[in-house]
Short mmCIF file of C-alpha atoms and ligand atoms in Angstrom, two decimals:
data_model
loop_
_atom_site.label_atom_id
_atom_site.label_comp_id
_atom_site.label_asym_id
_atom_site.label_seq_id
_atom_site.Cartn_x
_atom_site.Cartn_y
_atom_site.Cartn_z
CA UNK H 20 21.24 -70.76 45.82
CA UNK H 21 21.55 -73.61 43.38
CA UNK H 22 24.84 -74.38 40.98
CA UNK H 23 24.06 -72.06 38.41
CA UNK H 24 25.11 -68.66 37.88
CA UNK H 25 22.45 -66.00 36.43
CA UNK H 26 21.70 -65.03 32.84
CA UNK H 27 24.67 -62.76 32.85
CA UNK H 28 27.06 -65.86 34.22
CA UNK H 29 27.41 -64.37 37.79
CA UNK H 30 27.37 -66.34 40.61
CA UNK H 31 26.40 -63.35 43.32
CA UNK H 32 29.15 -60.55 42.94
CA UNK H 33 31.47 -62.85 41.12
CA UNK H 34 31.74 -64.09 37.40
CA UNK H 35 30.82 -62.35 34.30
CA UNK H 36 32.55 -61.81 31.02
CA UNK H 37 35.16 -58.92 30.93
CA UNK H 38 36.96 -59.46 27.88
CA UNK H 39 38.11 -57.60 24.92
CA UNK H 40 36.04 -55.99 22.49
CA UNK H 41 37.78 -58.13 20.15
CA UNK H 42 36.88 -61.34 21.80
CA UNK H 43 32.97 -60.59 22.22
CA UNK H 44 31.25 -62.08 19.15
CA UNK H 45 33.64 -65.50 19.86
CA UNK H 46 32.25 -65.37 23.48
CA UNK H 47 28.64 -64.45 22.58
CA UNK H 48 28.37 -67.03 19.77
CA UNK H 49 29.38 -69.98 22.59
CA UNK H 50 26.73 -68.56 25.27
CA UNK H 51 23.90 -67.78 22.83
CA UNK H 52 24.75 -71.88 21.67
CA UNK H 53 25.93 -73.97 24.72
CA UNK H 54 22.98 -74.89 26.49
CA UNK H 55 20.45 -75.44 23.51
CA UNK H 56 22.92 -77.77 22.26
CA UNK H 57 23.73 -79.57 25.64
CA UNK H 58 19.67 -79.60 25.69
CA UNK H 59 19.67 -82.05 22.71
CA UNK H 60 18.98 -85.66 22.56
CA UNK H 61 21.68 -86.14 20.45
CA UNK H 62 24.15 -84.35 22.06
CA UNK H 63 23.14 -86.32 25.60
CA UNK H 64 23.39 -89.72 24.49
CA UNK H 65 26.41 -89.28 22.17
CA UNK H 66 28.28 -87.86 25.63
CA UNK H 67 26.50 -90.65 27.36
CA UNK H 68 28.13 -92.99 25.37
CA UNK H 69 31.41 -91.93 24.98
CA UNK H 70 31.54 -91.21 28.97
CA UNK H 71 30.46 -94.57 29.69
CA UNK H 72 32.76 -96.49 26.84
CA UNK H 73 35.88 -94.51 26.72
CA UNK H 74 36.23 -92.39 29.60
CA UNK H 75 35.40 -95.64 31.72
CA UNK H 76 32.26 -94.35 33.88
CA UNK H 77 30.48 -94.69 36.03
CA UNK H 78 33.33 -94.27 38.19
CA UNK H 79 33.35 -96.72 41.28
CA UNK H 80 33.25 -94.86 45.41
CA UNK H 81 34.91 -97.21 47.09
CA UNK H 82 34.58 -97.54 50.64
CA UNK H 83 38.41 -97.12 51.92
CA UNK H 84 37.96 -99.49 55.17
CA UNK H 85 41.76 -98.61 56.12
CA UNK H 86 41.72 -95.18 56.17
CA UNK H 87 37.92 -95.39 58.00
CA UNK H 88 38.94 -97.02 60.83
CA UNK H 89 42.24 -94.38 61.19
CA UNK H 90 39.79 -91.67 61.14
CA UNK H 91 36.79 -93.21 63.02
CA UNK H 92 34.77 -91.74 60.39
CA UNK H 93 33.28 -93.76 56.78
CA UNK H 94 35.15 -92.22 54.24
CA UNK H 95 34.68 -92.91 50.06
CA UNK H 96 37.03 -91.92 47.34
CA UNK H 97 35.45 -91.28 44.25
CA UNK H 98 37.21 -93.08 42.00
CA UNK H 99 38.34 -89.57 38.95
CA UNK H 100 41.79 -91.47 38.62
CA UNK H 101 40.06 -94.47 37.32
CA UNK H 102 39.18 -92.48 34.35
CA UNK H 103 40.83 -92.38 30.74
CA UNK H 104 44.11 -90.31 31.01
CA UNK H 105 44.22 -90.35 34.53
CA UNK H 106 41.80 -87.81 35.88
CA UNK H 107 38.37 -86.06 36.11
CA UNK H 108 39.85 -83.64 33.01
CA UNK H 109 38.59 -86.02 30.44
CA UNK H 110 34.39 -85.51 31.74
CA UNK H 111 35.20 -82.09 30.37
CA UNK H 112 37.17 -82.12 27.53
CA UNK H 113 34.36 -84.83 25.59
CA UNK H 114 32.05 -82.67 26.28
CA UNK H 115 33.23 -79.29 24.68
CA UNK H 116 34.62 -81.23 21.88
CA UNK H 117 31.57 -82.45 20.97
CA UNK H 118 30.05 -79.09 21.37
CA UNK H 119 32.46 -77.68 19.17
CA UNK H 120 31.46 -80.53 16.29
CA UNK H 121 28.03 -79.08 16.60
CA UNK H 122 28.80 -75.51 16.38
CA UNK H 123 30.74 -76.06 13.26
CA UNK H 124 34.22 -75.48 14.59
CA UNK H 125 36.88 -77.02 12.75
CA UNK H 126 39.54 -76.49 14.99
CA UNK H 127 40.07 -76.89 18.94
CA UNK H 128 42.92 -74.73 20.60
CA UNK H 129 43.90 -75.07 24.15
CA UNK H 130 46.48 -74.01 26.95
CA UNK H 131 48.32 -75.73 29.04
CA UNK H 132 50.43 -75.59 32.11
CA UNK H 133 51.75 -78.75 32.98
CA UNK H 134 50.34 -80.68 30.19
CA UNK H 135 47.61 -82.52 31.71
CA UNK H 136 44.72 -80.29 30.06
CA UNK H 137 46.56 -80.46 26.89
CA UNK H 138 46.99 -83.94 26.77
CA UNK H 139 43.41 -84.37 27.55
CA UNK H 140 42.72 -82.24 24.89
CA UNK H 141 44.75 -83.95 22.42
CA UNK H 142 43.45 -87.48 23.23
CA UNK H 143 39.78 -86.53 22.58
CA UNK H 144 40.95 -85.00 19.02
CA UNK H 145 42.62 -87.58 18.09
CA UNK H 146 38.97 -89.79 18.96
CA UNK H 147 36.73 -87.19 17.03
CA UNK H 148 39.30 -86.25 14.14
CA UNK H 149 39.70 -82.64 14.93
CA UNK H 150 43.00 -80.94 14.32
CA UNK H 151 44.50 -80.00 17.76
CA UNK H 152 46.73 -76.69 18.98
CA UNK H 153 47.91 -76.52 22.20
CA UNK H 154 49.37 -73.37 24.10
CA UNK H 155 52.58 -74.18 26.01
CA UNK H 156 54.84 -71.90 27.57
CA UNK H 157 58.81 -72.63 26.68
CA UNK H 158 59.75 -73.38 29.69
CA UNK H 159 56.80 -75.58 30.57
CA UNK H 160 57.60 -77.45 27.45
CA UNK H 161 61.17 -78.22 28.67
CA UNK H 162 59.35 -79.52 32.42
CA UNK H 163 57.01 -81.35 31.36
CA UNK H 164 58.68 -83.35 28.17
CA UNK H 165 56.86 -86.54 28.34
CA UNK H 166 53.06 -84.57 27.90
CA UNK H 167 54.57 -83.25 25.26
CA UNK H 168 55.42 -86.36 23.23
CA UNK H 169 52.26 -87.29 24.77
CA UNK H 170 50.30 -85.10 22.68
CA UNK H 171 52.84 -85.22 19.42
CA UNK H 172 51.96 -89.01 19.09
CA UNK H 173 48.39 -88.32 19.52
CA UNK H 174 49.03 -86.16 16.46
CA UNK H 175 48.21 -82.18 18.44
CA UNK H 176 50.43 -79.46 17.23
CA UNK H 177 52.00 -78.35 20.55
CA UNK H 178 53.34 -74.61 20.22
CA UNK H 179 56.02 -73.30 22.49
CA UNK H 180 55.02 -69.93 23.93
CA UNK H 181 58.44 -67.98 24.09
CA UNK H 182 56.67 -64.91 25.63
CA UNK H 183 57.06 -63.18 29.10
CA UNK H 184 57.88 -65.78 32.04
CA UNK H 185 56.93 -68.10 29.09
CA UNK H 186 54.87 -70.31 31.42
CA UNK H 187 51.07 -70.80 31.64
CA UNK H 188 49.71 -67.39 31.24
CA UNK H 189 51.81 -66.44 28.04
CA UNK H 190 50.25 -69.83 26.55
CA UNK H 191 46.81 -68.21 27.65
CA UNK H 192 47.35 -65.18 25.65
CA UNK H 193 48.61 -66.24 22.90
CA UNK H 194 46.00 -68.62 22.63
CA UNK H 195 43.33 -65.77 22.69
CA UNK H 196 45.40 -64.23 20.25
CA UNK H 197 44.85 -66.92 18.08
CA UNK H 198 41.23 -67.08 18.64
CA UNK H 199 40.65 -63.35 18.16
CA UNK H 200 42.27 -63.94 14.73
CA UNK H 201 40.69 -67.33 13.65
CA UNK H 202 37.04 -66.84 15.06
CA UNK H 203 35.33 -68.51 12.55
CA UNK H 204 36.62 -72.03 12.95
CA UNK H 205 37.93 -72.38 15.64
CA UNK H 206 36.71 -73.68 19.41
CA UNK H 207 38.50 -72.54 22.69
CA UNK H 208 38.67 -75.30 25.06
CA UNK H 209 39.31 -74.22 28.16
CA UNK H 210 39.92 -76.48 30.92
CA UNK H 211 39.16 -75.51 34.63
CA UNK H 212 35.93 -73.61 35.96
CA UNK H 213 37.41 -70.23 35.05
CA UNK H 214 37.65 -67.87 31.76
CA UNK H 215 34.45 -65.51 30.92
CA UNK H 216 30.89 -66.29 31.29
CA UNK H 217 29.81 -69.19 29.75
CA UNK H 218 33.18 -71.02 30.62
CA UNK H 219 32.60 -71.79 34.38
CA UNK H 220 28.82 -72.41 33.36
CA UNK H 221 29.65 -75.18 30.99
CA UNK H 222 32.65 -76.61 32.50
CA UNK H 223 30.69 -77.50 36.05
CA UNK H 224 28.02 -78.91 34.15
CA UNK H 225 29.83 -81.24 32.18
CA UNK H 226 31.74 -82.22 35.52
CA UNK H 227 28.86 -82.33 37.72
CA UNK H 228 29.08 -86.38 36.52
CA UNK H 229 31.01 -86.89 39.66
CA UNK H 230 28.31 -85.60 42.00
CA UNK H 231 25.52 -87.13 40.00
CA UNK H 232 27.14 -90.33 40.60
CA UNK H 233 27.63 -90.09 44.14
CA UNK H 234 24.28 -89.87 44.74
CA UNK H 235 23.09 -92.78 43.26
CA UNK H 236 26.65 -95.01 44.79
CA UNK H 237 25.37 -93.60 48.22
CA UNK H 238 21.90 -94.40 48.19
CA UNK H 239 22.65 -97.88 47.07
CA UNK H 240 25.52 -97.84 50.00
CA UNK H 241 24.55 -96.00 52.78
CA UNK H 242 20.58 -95.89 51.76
CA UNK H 243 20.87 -91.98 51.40
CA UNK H 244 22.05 -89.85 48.63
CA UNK H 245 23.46 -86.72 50.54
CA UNK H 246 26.83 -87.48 51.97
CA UNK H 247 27.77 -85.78 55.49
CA UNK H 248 31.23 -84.15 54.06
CA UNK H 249 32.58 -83.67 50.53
CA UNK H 250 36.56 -82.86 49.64
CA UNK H 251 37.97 -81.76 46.60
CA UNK H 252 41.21 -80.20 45.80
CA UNK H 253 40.89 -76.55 44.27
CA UNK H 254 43.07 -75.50 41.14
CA UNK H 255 41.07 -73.46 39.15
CA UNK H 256 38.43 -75.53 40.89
CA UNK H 257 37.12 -78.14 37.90
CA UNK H 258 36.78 -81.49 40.07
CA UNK H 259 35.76 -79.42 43.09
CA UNK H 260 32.63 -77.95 41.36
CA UNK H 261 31.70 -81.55 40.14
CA UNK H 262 32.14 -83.07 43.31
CA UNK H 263 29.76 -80.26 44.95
CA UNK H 264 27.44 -79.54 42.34
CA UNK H 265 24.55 -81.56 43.21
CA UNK H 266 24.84 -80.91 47.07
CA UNK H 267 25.10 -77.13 47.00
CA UNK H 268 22.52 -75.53 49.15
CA UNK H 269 20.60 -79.28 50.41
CA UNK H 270 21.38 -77.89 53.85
CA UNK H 271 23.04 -81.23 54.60
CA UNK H 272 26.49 -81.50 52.91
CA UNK H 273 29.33 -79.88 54.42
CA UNK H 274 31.48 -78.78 51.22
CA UNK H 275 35.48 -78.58 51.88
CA UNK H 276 37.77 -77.22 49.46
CA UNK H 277 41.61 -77.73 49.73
CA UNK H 278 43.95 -75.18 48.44
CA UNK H 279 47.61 -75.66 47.78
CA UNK H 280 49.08 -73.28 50.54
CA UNK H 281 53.05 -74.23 49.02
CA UNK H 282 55.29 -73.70 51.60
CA UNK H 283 53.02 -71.81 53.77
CA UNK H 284 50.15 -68.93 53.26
CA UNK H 285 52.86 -65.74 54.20
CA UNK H 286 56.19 -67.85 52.87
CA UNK H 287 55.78 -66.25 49.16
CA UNK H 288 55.41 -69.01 47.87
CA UNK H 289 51.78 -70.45 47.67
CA UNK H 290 48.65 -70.71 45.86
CA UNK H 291 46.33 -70.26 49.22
CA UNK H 292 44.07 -67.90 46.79
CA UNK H 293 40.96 -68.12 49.41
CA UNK H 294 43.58 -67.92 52.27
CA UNK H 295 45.42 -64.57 51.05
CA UNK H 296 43.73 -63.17 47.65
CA UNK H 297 41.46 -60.23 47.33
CA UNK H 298 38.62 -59.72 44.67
CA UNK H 299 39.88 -58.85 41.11
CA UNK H 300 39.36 -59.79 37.82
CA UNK H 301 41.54 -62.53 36.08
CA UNK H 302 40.79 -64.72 33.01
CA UNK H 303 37.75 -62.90 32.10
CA UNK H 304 35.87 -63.23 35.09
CA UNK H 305 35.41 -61.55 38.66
CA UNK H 306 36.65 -63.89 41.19
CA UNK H 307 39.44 -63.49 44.05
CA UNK H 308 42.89 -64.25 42.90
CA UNK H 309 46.52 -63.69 44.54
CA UNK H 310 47.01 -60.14 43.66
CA UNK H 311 50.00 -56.86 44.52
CA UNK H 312 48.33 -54.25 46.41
CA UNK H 313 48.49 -52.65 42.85
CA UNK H 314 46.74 -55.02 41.09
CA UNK H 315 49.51 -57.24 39.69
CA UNK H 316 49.08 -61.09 39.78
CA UNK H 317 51.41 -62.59 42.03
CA UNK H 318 53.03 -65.79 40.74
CA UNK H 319 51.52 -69.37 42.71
CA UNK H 320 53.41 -72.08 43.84
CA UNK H 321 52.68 -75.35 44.68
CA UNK H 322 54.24 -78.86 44.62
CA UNK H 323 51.50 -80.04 42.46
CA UNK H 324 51.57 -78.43 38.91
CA UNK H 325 47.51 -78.70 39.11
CA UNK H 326 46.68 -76.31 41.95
CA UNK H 327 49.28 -73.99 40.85
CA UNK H 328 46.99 -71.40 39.33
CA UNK H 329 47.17 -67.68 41.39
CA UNK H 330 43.25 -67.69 40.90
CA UNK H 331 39.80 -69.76 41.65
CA UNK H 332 36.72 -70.22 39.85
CA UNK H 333 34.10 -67.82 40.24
CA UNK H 334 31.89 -70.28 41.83
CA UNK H 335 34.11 -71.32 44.76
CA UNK H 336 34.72 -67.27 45.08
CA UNK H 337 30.74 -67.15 45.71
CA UNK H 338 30.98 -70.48 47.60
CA UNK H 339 33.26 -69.13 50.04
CA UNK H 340 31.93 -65.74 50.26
CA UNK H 341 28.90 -66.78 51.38
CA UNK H 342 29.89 -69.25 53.35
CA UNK H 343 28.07 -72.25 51.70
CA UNK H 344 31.66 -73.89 51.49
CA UNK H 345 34.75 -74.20 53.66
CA UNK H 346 38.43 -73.62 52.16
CA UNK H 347 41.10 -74.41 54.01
CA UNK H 348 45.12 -74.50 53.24
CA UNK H 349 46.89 -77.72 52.90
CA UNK H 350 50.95 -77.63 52.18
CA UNK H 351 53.39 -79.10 49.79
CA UNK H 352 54.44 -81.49 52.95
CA UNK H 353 51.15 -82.20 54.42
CA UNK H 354 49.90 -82.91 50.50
CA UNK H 355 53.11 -85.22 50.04
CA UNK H 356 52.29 -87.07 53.76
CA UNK H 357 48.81 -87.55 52.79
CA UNK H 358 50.06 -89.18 49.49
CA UNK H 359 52.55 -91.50 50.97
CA UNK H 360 49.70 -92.56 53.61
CA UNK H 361 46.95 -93.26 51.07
CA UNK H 362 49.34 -95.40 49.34
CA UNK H 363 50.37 -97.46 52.14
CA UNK H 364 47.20 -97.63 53.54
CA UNK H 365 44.82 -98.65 50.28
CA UNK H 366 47.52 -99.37 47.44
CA UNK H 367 46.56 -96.10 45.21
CA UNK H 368 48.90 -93.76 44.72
CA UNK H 369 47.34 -90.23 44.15
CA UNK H 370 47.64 -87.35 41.79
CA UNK H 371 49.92 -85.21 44.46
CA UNK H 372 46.94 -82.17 43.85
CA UNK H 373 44.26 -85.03 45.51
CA UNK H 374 46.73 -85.70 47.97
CA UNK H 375 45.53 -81.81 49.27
CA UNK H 376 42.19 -82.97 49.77
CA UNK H 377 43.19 -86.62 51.68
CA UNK H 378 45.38 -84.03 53.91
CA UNK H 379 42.23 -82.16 55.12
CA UNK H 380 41.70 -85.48 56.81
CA UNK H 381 43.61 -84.27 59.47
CA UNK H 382 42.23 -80.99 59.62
CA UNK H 383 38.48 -81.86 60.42
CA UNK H 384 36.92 -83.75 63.19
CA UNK H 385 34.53 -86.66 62.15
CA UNK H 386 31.36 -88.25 63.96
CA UNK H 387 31.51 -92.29 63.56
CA UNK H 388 28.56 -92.12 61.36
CA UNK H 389 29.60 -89.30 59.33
CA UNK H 390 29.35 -89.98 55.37
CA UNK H 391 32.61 -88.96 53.76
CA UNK H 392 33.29 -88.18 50.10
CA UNK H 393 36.66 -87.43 49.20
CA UNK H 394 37.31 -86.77 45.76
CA UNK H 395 40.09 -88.54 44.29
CA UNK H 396 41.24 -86.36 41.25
CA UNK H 397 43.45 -88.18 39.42
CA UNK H 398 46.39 -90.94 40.04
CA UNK H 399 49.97 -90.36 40.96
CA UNK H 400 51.72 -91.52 38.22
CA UNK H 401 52.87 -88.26 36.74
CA UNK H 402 53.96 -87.36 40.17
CA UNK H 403 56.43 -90.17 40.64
CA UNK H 404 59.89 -88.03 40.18
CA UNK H 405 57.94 -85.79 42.83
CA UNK H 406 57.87 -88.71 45.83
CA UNK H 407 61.27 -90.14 45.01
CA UNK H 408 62.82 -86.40 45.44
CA UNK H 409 60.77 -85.80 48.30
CA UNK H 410 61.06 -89.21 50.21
CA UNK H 411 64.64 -90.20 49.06
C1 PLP S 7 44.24 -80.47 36.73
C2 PLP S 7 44.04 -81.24 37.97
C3 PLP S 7 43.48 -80.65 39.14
C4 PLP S 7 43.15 -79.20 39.25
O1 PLP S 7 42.13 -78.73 38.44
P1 PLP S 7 40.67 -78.39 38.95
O2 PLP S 7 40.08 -77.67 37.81
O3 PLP S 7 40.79 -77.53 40.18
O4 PLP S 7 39.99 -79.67 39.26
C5 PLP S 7 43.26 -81.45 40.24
N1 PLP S 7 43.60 -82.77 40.25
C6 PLP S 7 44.15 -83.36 39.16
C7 PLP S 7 44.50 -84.80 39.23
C8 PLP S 7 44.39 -82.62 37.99
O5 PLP S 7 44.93 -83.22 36.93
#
């Protein structure tokens, strides 16, 4: 297969749009406009631009000699904490906002769990002068304080969700609410490869960057553009889908996704979706997510506030289904390990959710002249009160 789903946004048995009645014209007007407008010169090189000037791309692969000769392998980090903000979220975000410019939209809303999308969101408004609402639950407001002056001083109108468990998926609804009610002006931004058809469509295209890149880093490195291995951490699978895009289906690439398995697939609390989920519907779209054998969504844990979604993009769901892609569990102390080596070993401290993917390191045996892309997410500083707890 190749990286796109079909006309109806499925990728095999997974994807699609089941959404509200209410919500169809919203969704229809975005797929009917998405990809003629991505199509257009104007829209390319203004995206071009802004990638390359503010989000700070190309980002560099850097050979990680240390960690190499540990594994006996030739492994690269692709450099996503590098970029503006401090991860891959920003190659998305630019790119729907300027989307939404062209389709008229006045307004860009957004949810957020621990901030990070949000404050994504809220920096690229504050670039293109678009009035900015993000989604937050209560108590996610109260956890995460310093994204949320974060996106106050870049002038986003952050509003506390005090529904439910008044965490991430009370900010989702309400934010639908608010679209369902303000369709005319207003742009959805959503921030992972999940939600209804087009959603996962548009948000592995505009992070497919991060594979496009790698190919032309490798050929200049290693005289070839298809790596042996690539790693990404899986959240609602965003950096994963960019890091794969380009290689799915060459027949060469081995693809390896890390979940965040928590405290351990059966402990109760995890987000090992691949590991223990069955096939449902969540967000909008068909995928597998961690579900009661009646249906309910079961709540995800994870030491990393990134990878603590109870679902996966439909993409990976296909991915994994048919076997084009390995997913394997990593936990919160292998994730934390894997952090505390990188660090010692290169001098970058990771995002704790790329941590997952340094851990699979361990997991996978290596040929000396195996090609290695590991994708390095974001950086660790938002994770700092996370290592001192945890190491202390
Ligand atoms: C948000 C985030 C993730 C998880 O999101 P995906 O859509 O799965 O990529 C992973 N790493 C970092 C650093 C993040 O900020």
């Amino acid at each position: 297969m190749n990286s796109h789903p079909d006309n109806l946004g499925y990728y095999g048995t997974f994807g699609g749009a089941y959404i509200p009645e209410l919500l169809y014209d919203n969704v229809e007007e975005l797929r009917n406009a998405y990809l003629k407008i991505m199509g257009t010169d104007s829209y390319r090189s203004e995206l071009a631009s802004l990638l390359k000037d503010y989000v700070g791309r190309p980002t560099p692969l850097f050979y990680a000699a240390n960690l190499s000769e540990k594994y006996g392998t030739k492994i690269y980090l692709k450099r996503e904490d590098l970029c503006h903000t401090g991860a891959h979220k920003l190659n998305n975000v630019v790119g729907q906002a300027l989307l939404a410019k062209r389709m008229g939209k006045k307004h860009i809303i957004a949810e957020t769990g621990a901030g990070q999308h949000g404050v994504a969101t809220a920096t690229v408004c504050a670039l293109l002068k678009l009035p900015c609402t993000v989604f937050m639950g209560k108590k996610d407001t109260q956890r995460q304080e310093l994204n949320v002056l974060r996106m106050n001083m870049l002038g986003a109108e952050v509003i506390p969700v005090t529904s439910g468990s008044q965490t991430l998926k009370d900010a989702t609804n309400d934010a639908i609410r608010y679209w369902i009610n303000h369709p005319d002006n207003t742009y959805y931004l959503i921030g992972s490869t999940i939600g209804p058809h087009p959603y996962p469509d548009l948000v592995a295209r505009l992070q497919a960057v991060i594979s496009q890149e790698m190919m032309s880093q490798l050929l200049e490195k290693e005289g070839r553009k298809d790596p042996d291995y690539v790693i990404a951490c899986v959240g609602g699978g965003s950096n994963a889908a960019g890091a794969f895009f380009h290689f799915i289906g060459n027949g060469t690439t081995k693809l390896i996704g890390a979940e965040a398995s928590g405290e351990g697939i059966h402990s109760g609390k995890t987000a090992a979706t691949i590991s223990i989920g069955s096939e449902g519907i969540l967000h909008g779209t068909r995928t597998i997510l961690m579900q009661t054998s009646d249906g309910q969504v079961e709540e995800a844990h994870s030491i990393s506030a990134g990878l603590d979604y109870p679902g996966i993009g439909p993409l990976h769901a296909w991915l994994h289904k048919s076997k084009q892609a390995l997913y394997l569990p990593v936990t919160d102390d292998e994730a934390m390990q894997a952090a505390l080596s990188l660090t010692r070993m290169e001098g970058i401290i990771p995002a704790l959710e790329s941590a997952h993917a340094l851990a699979i390191l361990d997991k996978q045996t290596f040929k000396p002249s195996d090609v290695v892309v590991i994708s390095l997410s974001g950086r660790g500083d938002k994770d700092m009160v996370s290592f001192q707890h945890y190491f202390a």
